[in-house]
N, CA and C of each residue as an Amber inpcrd file, in Angstrom:
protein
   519
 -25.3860000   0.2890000 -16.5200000 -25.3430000  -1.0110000 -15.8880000
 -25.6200000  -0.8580000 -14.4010000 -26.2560000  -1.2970000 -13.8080000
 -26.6720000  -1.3600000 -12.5490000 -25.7350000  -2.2090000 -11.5680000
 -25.2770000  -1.5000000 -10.3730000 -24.4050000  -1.7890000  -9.8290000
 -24.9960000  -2.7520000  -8.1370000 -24.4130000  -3.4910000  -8.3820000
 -24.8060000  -4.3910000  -7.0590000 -23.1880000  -4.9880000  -6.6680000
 -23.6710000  -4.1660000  -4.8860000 -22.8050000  -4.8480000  -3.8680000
 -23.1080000  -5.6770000  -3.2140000 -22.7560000  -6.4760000  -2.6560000
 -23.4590000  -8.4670000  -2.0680000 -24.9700000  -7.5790000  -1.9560000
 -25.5270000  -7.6960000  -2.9430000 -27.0310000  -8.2100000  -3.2130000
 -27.7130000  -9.1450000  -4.1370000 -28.8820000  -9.1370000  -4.1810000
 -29.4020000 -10.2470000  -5.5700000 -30.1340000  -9.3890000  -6.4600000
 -30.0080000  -8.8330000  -7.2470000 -30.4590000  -7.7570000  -9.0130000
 -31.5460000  -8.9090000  -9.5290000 -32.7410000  -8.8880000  -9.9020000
 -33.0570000  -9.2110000 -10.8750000 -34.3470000  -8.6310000 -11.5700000
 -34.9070000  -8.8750000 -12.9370000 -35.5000000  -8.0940000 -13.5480000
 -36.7860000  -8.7450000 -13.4450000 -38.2250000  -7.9630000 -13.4690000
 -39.6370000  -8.7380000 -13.4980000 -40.8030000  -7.7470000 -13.6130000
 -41.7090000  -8.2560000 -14.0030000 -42.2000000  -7.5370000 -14.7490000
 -43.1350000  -6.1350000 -13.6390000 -43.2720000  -5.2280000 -14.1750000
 -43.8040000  -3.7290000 -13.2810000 -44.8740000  -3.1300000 -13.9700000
 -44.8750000  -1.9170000 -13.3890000 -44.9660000  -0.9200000 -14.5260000
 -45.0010000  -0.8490000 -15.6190000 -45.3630000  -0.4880000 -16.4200000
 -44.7750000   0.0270000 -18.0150000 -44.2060000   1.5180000 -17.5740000
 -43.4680000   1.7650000 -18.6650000 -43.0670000   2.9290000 -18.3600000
 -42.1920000   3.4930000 -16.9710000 -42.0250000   4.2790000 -16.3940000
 -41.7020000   4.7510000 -14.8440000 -40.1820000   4.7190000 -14.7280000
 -39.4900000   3.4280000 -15.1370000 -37.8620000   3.3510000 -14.5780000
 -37.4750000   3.6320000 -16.1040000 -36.2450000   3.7540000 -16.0080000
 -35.1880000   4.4620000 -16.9710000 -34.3250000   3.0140000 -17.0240000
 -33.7450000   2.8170000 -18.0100000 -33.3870000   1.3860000 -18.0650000
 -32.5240000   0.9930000 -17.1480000 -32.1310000  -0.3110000 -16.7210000
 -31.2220000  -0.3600000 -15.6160000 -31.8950000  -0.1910000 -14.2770000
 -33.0560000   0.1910000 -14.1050000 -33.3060000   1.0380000 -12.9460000
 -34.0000000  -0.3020000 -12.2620000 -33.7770000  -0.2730000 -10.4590000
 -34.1190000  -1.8000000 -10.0510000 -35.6680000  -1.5110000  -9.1940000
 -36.6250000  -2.0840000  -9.0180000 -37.9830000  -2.1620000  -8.4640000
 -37.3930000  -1.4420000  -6.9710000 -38.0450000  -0.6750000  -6.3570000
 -38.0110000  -0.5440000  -5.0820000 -38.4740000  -0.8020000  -3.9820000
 -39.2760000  -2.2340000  -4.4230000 -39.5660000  -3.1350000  -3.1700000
 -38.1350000  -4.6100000  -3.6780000 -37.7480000  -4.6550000  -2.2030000
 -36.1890000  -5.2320000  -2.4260000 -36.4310000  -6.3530000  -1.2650000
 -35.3370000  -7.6830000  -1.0120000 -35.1190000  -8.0490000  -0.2480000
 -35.4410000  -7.5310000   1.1270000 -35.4870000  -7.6980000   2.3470000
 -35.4200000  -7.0640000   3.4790000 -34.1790000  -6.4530000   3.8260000
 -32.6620000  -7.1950000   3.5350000 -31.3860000  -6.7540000   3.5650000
 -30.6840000  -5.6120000   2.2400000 -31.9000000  -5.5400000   1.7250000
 -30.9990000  -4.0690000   0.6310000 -31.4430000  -2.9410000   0.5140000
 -30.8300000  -2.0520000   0.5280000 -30.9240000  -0.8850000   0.3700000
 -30.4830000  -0.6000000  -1.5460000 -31.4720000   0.4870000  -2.0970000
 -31.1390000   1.0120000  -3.3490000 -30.3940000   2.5690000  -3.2190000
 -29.1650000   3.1900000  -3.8500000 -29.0300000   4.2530000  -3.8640000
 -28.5860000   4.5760000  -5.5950000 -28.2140000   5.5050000  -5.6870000
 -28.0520000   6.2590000  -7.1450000 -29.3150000   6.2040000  -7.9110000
 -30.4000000   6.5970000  -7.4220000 -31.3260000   6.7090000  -8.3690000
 -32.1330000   5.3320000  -8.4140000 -32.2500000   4.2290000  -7.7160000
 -32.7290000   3.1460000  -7.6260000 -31.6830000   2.0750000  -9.1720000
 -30.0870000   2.5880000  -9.1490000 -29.2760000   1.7300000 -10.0370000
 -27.9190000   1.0860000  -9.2140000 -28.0520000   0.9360000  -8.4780000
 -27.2680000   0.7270000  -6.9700000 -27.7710000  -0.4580000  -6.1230000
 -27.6010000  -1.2780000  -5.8970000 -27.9780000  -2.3750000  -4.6300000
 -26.7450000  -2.5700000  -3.9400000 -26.9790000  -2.4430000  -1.8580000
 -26.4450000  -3.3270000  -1.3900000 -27.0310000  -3.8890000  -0.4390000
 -26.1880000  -4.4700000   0.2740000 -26.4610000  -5.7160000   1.5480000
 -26.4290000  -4.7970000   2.3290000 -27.2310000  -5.0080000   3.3440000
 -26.8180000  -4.2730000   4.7620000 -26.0740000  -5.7550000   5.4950000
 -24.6850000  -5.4190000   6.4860000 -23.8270000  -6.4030000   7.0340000
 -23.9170000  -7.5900000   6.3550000 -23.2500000  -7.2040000   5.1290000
 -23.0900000  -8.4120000   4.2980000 -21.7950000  -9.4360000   4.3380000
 -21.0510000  -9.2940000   5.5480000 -20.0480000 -10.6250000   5.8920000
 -20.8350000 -11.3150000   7.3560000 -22.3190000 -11.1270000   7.7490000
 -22.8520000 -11.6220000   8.9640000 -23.8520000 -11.9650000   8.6980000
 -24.6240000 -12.1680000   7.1610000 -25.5890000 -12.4610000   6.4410000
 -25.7210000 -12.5770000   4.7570000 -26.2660000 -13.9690000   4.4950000
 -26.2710000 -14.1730000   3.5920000 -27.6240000 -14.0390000   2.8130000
 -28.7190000 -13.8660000   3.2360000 -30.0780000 -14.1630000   2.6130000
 -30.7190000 -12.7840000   2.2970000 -31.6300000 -13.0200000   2.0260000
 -32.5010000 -11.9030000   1.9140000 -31.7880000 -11.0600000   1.1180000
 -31.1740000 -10.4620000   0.1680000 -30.8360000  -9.5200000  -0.6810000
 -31.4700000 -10.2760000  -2.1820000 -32.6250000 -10.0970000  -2.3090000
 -32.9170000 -10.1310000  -3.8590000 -33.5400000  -8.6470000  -4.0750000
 -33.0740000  -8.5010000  -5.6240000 -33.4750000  -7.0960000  -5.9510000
 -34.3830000  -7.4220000  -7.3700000 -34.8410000  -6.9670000  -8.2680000
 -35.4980000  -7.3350000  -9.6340000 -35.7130000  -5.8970000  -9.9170000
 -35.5510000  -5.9840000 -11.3080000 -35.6140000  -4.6970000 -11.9790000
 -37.1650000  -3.8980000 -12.0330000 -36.9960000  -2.6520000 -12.2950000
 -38.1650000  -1.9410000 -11.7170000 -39.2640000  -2.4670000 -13.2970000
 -38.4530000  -2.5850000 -14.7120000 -39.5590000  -2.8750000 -15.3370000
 -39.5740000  -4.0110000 -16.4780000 -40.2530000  -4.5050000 -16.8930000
 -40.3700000  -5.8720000 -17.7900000 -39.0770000  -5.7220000 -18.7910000
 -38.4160000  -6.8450000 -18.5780000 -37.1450000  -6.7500000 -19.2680000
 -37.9810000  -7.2730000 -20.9250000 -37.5760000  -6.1860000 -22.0870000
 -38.2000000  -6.4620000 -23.4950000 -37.0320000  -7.6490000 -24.0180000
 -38.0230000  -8.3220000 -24.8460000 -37.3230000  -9.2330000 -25.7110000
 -36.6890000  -8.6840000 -26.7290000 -35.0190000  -9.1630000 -26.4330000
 -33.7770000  -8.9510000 -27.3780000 -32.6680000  -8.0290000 -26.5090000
 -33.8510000  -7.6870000 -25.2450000 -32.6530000  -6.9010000 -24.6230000
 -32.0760000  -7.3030000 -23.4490000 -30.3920000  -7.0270000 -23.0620000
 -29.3790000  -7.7370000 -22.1320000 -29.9690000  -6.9390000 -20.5390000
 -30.0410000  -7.7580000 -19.9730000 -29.8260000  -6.8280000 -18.4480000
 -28.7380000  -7.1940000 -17.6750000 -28.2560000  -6.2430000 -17.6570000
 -26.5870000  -6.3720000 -16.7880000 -26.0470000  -6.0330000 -15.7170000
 -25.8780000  -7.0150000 -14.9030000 -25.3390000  -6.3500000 -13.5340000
 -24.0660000  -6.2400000 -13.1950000 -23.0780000  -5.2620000 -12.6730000
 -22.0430000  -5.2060000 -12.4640000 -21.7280000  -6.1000000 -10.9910000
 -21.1810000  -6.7530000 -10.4030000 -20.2680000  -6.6040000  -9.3090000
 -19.1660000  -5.7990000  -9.0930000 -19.7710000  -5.0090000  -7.6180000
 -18.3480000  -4.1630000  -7.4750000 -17.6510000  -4.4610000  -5.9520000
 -18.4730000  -5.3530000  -5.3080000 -17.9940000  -6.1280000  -3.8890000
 -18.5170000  -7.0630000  -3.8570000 -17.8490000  -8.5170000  -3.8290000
 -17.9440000  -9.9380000  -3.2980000 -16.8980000 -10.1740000  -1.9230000
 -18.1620000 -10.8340000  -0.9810000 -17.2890000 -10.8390000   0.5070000
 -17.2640000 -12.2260000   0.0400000 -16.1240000 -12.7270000   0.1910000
 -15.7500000 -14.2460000   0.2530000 -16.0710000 -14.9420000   1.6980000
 -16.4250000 -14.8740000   2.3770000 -17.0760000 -15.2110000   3.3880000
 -18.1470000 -16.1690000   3.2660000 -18.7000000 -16.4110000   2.2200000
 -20.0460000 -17.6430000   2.0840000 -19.5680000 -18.1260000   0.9600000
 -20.0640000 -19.4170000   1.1140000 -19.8370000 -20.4060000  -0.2140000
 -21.3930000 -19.4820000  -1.3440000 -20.8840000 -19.5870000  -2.9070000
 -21.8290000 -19.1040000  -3.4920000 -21.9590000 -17.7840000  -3.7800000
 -22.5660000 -17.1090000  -4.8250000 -22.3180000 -15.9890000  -4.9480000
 -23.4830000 -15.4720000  -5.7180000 -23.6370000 -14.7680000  -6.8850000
 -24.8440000 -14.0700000  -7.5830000 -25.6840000 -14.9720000  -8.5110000
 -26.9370000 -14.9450000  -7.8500000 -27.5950000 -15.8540000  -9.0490000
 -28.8260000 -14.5390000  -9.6050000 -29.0980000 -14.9840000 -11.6110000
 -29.3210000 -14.6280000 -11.8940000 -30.4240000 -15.5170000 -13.0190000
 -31.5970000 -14.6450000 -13.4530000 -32.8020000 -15.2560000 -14.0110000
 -33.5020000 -13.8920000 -14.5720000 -35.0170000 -15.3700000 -14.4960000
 -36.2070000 -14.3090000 -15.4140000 -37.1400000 -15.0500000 -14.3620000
 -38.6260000 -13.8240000 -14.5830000 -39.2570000 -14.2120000 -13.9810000
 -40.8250000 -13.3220000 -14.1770000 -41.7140000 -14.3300000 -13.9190000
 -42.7580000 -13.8650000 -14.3310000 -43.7820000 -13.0240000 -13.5050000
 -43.1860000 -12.9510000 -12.1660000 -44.0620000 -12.5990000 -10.7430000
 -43.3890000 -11.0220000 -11.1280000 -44.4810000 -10.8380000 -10.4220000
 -44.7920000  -9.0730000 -10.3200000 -44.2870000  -8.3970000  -8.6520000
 -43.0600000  -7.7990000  -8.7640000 -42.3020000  -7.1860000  -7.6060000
 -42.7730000  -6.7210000  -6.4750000 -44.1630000  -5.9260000  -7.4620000
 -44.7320000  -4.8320000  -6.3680000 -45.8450000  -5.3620000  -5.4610000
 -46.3310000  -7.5700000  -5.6050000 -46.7880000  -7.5630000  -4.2830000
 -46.2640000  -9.1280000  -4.6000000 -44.8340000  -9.7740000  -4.7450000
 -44.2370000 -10.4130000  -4.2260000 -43.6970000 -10.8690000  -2.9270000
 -44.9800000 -12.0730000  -2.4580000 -43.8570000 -12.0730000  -1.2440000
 -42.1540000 -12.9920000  -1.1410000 -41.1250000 -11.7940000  -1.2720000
 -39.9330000 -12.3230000  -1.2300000 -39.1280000 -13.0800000  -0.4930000
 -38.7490000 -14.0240000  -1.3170000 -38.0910000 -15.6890000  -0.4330000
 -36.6780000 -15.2850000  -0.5930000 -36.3460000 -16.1320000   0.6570000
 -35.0100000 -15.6750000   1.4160000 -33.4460000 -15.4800000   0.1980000
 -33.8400000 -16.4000000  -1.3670000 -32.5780000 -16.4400000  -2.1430000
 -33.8010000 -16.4450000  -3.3940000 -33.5120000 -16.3780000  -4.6700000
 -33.6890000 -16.4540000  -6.0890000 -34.3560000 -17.6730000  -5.8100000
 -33.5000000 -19.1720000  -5.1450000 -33.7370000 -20.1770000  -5.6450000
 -35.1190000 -20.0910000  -5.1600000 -35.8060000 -19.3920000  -4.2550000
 -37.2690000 -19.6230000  -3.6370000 -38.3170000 -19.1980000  -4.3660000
 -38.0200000 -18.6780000  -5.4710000 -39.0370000 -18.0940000  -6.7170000
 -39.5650000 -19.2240000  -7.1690000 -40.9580000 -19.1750000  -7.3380000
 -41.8380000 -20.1790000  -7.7700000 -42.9650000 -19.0410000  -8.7310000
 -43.5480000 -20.4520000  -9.3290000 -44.6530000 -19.3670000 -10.6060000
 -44.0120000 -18.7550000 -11.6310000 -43.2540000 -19.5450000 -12.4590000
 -42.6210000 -18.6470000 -13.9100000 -41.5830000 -18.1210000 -13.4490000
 -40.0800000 -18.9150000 -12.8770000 -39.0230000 -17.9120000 -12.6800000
 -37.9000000 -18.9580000 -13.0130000 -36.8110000 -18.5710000 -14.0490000
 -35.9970000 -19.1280000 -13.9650000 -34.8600000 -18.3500000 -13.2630000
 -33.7940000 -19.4190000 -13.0380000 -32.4770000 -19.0410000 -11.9430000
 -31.3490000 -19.7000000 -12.8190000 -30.1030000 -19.0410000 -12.2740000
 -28.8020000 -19.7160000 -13.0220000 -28.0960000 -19.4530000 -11.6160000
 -27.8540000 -20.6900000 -11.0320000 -27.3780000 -20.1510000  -9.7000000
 -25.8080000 -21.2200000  -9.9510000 -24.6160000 -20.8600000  -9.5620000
 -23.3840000 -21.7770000 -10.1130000 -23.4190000 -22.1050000 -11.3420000
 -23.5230000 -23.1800000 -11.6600000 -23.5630000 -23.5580000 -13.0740000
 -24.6140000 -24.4360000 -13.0100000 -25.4630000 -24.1950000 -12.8980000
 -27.0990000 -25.0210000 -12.5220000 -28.1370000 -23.9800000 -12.7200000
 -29.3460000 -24.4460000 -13.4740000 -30.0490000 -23.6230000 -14.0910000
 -31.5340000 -24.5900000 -13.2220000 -32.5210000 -23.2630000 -12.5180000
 -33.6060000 -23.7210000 -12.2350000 -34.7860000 -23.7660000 -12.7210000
 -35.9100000 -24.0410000 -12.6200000 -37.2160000 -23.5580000 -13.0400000
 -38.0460000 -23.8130000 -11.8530000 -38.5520000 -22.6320000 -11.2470000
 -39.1250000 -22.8670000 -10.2260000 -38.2980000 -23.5970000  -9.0540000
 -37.6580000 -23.5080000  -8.6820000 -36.8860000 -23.9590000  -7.7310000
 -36.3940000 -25.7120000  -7.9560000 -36.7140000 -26.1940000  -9.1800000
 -36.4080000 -27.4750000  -9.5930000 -35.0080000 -27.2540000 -10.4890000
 -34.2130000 -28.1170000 -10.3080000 -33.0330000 -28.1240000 -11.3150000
 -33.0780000 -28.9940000 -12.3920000 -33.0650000 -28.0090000 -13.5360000
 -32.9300000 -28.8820000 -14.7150000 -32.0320000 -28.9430000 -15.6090000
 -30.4960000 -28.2280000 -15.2150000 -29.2170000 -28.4350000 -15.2880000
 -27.9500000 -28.2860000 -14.4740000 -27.3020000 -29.3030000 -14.3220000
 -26.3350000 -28.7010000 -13.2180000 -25.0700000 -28.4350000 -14.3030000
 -24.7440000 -28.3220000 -15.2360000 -23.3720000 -28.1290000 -16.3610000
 -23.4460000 -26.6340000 -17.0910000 -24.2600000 -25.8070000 -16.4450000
 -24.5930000 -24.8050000 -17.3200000 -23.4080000 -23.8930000 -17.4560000
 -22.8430000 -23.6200000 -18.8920000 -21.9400000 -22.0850000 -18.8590000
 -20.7700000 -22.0830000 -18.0000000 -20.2950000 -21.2430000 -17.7400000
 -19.7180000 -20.5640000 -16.3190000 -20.1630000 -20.5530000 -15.0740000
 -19.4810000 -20.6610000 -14.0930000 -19.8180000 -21.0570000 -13.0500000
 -19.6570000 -19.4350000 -12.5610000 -20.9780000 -19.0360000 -12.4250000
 -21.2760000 -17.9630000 -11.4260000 -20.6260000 -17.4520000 -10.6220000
 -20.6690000 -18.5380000  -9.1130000 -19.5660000 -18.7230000  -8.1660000
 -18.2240000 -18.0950000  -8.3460000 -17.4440000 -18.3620000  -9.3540000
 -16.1670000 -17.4320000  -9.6210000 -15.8480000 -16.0740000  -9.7250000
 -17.8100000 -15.4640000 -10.1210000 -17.1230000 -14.1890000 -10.8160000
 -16.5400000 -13.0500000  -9.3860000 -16.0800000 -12.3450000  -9.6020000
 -15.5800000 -11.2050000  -8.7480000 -16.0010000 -10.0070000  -9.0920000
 -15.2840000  -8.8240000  -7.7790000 -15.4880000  -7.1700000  -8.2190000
 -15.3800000  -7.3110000  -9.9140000 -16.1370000  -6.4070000 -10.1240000
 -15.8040000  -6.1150000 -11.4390000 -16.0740000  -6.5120000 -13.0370000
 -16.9290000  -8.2100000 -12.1270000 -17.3180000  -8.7110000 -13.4450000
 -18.4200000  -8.5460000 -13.5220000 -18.9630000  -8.8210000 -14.9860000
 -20.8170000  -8.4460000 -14.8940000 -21.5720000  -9.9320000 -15.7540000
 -22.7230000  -9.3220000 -15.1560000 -23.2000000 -10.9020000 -15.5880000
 -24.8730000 -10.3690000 -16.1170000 -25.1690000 -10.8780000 -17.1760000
 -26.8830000 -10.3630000 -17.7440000 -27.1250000 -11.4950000 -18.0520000
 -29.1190000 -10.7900000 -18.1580000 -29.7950000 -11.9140000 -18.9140000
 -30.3660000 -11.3830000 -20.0410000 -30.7510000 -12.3980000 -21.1080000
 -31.7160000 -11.4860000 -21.9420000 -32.8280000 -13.0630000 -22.2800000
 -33.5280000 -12.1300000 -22.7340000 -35.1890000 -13.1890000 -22.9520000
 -35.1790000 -12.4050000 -24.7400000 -34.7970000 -13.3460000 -25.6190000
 -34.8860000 -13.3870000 -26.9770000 -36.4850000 -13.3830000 -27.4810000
 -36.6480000 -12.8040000 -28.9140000 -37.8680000 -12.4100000 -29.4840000
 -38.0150000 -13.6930000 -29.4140000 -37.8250000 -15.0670000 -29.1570000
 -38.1070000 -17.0750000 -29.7060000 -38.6470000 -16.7100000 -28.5720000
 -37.8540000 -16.0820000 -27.4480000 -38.4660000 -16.9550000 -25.7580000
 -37.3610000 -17.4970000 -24.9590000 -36.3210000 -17.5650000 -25.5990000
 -35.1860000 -18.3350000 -25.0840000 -34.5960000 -17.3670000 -23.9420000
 -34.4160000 -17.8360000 -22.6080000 -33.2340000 -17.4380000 -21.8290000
 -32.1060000 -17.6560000 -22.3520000 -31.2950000 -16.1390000 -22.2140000
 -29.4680000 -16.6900000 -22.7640000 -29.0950000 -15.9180000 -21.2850000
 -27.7640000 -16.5410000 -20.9110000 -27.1400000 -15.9920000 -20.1170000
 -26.0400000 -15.1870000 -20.7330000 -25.6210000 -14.0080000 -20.4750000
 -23.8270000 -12.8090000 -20.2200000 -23.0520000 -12.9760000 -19.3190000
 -22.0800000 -13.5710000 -19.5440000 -21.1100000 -12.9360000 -18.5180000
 -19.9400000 -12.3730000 -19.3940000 -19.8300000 -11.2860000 -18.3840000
 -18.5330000 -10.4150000 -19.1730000 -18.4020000  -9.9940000 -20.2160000
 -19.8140000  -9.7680000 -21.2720000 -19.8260000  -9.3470000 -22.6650000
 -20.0700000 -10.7410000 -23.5950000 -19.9680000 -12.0230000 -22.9750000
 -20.1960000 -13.3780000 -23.8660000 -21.2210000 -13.8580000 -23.9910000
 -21.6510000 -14.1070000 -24.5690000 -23.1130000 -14.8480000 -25.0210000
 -23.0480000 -16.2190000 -24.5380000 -23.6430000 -17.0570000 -23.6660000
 -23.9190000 -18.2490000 -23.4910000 -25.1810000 -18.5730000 -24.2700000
 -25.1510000 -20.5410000 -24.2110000 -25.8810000 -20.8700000 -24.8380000
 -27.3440000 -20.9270000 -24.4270000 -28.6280000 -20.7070000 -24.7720000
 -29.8270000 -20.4580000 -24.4360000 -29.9490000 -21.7360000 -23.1930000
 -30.6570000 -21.3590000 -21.8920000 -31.2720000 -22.0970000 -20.7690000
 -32.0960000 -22.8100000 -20.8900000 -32.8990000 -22.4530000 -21.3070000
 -34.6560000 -22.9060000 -21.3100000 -35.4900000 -21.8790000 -22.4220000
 -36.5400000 -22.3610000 -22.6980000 -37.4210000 -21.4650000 -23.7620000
 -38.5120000 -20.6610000 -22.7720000 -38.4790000 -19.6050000 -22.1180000
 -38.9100000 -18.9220000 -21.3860000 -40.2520000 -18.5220000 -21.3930000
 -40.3490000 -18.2740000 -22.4680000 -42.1640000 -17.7390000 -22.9510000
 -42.4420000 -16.6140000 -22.0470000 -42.0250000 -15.2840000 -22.6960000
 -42.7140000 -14.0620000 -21.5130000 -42.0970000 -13.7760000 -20.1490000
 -41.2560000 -13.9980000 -19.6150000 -40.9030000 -13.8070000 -18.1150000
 -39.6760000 -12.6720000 -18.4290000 -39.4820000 -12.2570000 -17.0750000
 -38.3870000 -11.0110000 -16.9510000 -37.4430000 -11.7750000 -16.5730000
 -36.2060000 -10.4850000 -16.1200000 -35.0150000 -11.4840000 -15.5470000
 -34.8800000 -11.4640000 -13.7580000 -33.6100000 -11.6460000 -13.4280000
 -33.5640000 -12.1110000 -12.2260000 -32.2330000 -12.1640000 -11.8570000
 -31.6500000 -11.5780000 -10.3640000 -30.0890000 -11.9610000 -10.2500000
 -30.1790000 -11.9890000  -8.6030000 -29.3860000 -12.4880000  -8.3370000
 -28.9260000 -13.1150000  -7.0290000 -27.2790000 -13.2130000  -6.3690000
 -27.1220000 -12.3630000  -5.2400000 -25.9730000 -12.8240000  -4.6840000
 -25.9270000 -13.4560000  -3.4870000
């Protein structure tokens, strides 16, 4: 499970081959740094900044499988906390917007309990509210053999987002 401290994790499509599962792209936000092998994200001065930490996984998340991110530090200091998705843009010449919600071109987001597409909201009642989770909890996505986004938190299956068609995932703190 890939560990993120106040950063944003999410998965999109790369490479074939190259990362070992779990393993996150190493073009990142401007504010993160990767360590343990590129399975590690954090913030650099993450109680004096909130933006810029998105991370996405180094390779195309396959259909049926969970991608999971741990939290192991939330600074309570900002309203809001990890958002997480799929997405169809390619890492390695993304130019990266300041939060998840700025993904446009094939990306969904689950940011609170509000689910985006392209930076449009097309639920605000979704699941669990993000926002709550803490150290320790983990939160995935998976993109089903149908297409369906489902959201994880904590080992639970939520109910499918949107019908995805092809995109990776995506996480955000």
């Amino acid at each position: 499970t890939p560990r993120l401290s106040p950063a944003i994790a999410m998965a999109a499509p790369g490479p074939a081959g190259g990362g070992g599962p779990g393993e996150l792209h190493p073009r990142t936000g401007k504010l993160v740094s990767l360590s343990q092998g590129g399975r590690s994200a954090s913030r650099a001065q993450p109680g004096q900044e909130f933006n810029h930490g998105l991370v996405l996984s180094r390779d195309p998340l396959r259909p049926g499988r969970v991608f999971t991110v741990r939290i192991d530090r939330k600074v309570n200091s900002w309203s809001g906390s990890i958002e997480v998705g799929l997405t169809s843009l390619d890492p390695s010449c993304l130019d990266f917007p300041s939060s998840a919600t700025g993904l446009r071109g094939g990306s969904w987001v689950v940011s609170g309990c509000s689910v985006l597409r392209d930076g449009r909201s097309l639920r605000e009642d979704f699941g669990p509210d993000l926002d709550a989770l803490g150290e320790g909890d983990e939160v995935g996505v998976q993109l089903t053999p149908g297409g369906e986004f489902r959201l994880w938190v904590n080992g639970s299956e939520n109910a499918p987002t949107q019908h995805a068609g092809g995109v990776q995932t995506i996480s955000s703190t």
